[in-house]
C-alpha positions as a printed NumPy array, in Angstrom:
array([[211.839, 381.415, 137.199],
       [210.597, 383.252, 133.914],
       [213.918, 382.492, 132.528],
       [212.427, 378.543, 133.018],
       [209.173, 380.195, 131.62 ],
       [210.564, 381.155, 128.75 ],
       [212.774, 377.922, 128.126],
       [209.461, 375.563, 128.411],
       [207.656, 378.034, 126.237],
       [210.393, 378.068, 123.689],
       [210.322, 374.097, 123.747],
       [206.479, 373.899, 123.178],
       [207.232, 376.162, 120.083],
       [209.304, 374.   , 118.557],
       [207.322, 370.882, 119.269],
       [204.64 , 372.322, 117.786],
       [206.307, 373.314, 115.136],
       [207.151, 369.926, 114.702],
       [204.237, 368.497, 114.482],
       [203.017, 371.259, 112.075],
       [206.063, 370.329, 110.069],
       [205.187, 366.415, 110.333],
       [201.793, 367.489, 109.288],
       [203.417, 369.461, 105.761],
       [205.283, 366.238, 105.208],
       [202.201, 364.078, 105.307],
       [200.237, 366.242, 103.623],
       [202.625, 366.501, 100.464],
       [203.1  , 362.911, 100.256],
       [200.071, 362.797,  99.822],
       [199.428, 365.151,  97.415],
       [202.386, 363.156,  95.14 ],
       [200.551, 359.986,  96.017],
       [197.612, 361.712,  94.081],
       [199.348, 363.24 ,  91.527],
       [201.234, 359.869,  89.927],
       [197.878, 358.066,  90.746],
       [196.526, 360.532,  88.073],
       [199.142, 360.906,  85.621],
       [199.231, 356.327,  85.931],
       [197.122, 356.3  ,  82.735],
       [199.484, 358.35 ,  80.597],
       [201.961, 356.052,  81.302],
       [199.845, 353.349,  79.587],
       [201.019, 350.657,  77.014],
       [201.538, 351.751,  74.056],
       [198.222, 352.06 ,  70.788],
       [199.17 , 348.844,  69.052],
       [199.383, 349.243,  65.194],
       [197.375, 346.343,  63.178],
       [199.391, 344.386,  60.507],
       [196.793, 342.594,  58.436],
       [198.983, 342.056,  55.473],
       [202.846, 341.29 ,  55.554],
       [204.084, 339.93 ,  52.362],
       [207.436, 339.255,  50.604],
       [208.098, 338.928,  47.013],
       [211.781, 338.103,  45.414],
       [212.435, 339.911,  41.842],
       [214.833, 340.01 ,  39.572],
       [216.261, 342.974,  41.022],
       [215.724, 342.544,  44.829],
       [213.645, 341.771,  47.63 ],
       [210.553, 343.461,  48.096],
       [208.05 , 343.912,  50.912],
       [204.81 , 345.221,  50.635],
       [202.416, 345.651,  53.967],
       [198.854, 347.078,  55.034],
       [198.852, 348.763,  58.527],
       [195.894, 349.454,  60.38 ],
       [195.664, 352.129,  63.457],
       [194.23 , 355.008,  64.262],
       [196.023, 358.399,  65.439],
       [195.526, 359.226,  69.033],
       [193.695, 362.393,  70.039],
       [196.805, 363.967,  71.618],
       [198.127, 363.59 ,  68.104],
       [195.737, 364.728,  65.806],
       [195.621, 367.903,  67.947],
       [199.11 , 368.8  ,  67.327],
       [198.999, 368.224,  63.663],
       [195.563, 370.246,  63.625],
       [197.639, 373.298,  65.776],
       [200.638, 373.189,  63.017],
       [203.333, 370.288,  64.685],
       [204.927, 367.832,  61.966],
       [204.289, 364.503,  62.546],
       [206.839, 361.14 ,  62.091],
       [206.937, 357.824,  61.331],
       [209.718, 355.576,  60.476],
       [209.225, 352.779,  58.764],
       [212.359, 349.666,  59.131],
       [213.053, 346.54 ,  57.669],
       [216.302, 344.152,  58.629],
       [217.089, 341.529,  56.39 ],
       [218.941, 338.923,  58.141],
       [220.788, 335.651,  56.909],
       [220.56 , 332.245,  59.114],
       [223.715, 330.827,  60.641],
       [223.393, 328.037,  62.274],
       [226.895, 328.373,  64.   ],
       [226.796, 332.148,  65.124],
       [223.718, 334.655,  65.543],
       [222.46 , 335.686,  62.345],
       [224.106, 338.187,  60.171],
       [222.927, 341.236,  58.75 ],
       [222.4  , 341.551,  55.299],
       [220.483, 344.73 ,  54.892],
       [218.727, 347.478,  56.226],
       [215.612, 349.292,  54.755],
       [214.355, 352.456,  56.629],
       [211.705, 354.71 ,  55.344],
       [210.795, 358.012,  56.977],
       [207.645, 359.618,  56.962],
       [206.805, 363.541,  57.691],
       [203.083, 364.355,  58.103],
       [201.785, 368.12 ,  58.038],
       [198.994, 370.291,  57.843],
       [198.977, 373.667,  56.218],
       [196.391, 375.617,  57.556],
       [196.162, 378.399,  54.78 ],
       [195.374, 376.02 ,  52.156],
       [193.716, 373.404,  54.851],
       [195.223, 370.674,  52.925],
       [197.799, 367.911,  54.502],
       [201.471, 367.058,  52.834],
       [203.112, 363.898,  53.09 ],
       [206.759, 363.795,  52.503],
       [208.763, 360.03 ,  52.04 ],
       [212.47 , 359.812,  52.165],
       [214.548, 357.138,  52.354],
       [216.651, 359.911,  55.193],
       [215.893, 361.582,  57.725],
       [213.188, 364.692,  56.972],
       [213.689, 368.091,  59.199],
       [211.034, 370.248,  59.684],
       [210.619, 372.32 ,  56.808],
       [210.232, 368.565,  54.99 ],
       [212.966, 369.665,  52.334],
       [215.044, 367.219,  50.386],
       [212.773, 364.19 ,  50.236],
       [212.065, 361.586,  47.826],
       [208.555, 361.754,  47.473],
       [205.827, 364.504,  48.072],
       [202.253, 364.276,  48.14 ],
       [199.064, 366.789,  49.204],
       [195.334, 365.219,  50.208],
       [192.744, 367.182,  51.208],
       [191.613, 365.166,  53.876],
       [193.375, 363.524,  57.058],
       [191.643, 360.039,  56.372],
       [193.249, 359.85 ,  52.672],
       [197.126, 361.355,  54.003],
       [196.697, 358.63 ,  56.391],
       [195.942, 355.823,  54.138],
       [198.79 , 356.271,  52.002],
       [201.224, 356.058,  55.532],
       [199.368, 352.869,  56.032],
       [200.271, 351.205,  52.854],
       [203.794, 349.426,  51.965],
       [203.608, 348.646,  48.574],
       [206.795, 346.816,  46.876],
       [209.373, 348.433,  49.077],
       [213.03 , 347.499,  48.22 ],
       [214.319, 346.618,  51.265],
       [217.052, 344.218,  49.663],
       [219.29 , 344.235,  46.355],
       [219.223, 341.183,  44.678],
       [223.532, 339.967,  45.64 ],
       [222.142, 340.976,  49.367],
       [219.481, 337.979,  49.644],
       [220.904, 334.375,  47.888],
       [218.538, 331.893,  45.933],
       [219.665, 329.189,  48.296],
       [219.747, 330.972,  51.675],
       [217.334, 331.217,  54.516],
       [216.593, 334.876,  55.691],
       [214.312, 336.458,  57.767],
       [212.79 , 339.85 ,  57.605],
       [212.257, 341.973,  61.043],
       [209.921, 344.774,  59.986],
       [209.321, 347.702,  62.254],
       [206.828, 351.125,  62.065],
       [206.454, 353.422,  64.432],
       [205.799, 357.404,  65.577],
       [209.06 , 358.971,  66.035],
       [208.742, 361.42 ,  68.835],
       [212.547, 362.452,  68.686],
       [211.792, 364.906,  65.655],
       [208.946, 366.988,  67.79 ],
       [209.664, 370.061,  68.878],
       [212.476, 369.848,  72.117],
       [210.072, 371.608,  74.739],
       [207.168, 368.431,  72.828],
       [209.685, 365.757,  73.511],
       [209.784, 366.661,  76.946],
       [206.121, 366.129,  77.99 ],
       [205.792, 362.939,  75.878],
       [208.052, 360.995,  77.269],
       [206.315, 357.422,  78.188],
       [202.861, 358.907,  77.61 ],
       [200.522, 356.623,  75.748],
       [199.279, 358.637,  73.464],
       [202.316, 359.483,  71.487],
       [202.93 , 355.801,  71.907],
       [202.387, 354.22 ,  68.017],
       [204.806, 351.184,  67.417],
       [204.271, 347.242,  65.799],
       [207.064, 344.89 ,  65.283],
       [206.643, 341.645,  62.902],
       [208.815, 338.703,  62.136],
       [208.842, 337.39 ,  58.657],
       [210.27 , 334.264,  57.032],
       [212.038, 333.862,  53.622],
       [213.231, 330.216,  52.662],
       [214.651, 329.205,  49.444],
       [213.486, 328.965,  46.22 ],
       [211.51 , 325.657,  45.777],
       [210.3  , 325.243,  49.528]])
């Protein structure tokens, strides 16, 4: 008899224990449930980039593109470059050439790279251009340029003017071409533990893509 005790006793135990553990289980589903619900706006589409003006001009020595962007930096962003963190954009044009018997071929490829930065002993921001890749310490580059304010750094990022993107044997008199133009914030140059907690988050989430057309000369 108190062995049977002792067995029944054992067995509400463990159905209690059950239930407690049922109870856990419920509980931390919901507690996910809650957490995605909160993090859903991070995960947002991404801040569109205006394109106002898109233009191409042929030259004697090559095709040219010239562009006006419009956009604003997200908060997220303008913290990090306010706390020290380099800042990218890339910048991409494809030329391509119509065939009307295959896809369309590539005739050239344009990239520009952008570093942004703020120095905080001088409280001035530096703007580095290369037509390669920049690292961190923004050596090697093409083109280098302080402001003293954020506003004026980011109006020369937001204006293209008479970019090469094309020598002039690349892009023929006669042919029909179009131009696929891309700009956007490169997160892949951030700091590795950085790239890790912006993955899909809308606010690190800067991108446009435009189509243009270039016929022949005389249409």
């Amino acid at each position: 008899m108190r062995l049977e005790r002792r067995l029944r006793a054992f067995s509400g135990a463990l159905g209690a224990l059950g239930a407690a553990a049922r109870g856990l289980a419920v509980s931390c589903m919901l507690a996910c449930c809650l957490l995605l619900a909160g993090q859903a706006p991070a995960f947002a589409q991404a801040h569109s980039v205006e394109v106002p003006q898109l233009r191409l001009e042929r030259a004697d020595d090559g095709l040219y593109l010239s562009a006006t962007l419009g956009f604003e930096l997200p908060p997220l962003v303008e913290d990090a470059l306010y706390k020290g963190i380099p800042v990218f954009f890339v910048a991409e044009a494809e030329v391509l050439r119509d065939r009307w018997y295959w896809s369309d071929r590539r005739v050239a490829n344009a990239v520009r790279y952008i570093r942004l930065a703020f120095q905080p002993l001088t409280r001035r921001w530096r703007l580095n251009v290369s037509p390669t890749p920049i690292g961190n310490a923004g050596l090697g580059v093409a083109l280098s340029q302080n402001f003293e304010e954020l506003p004026e750094a980011l109006a020369s990022i937001q204006r293209l003017a008479r970019w090469r993107i094309a020598d002039l044997h690349d892009v023929e008199a006669d042919g029909r071409y179009s131009v696929e133009f891309r700009f956007r914030l490169d997160t892949s140059q951030l700091p590795r533990p950085l790239q890790m907690g912006v993955i899909g988050r809308s606010d690190w989430s800067l991108s446009t893509e435009r189509s243009l057309r270039l016929l022949p000369d005389g249409e």
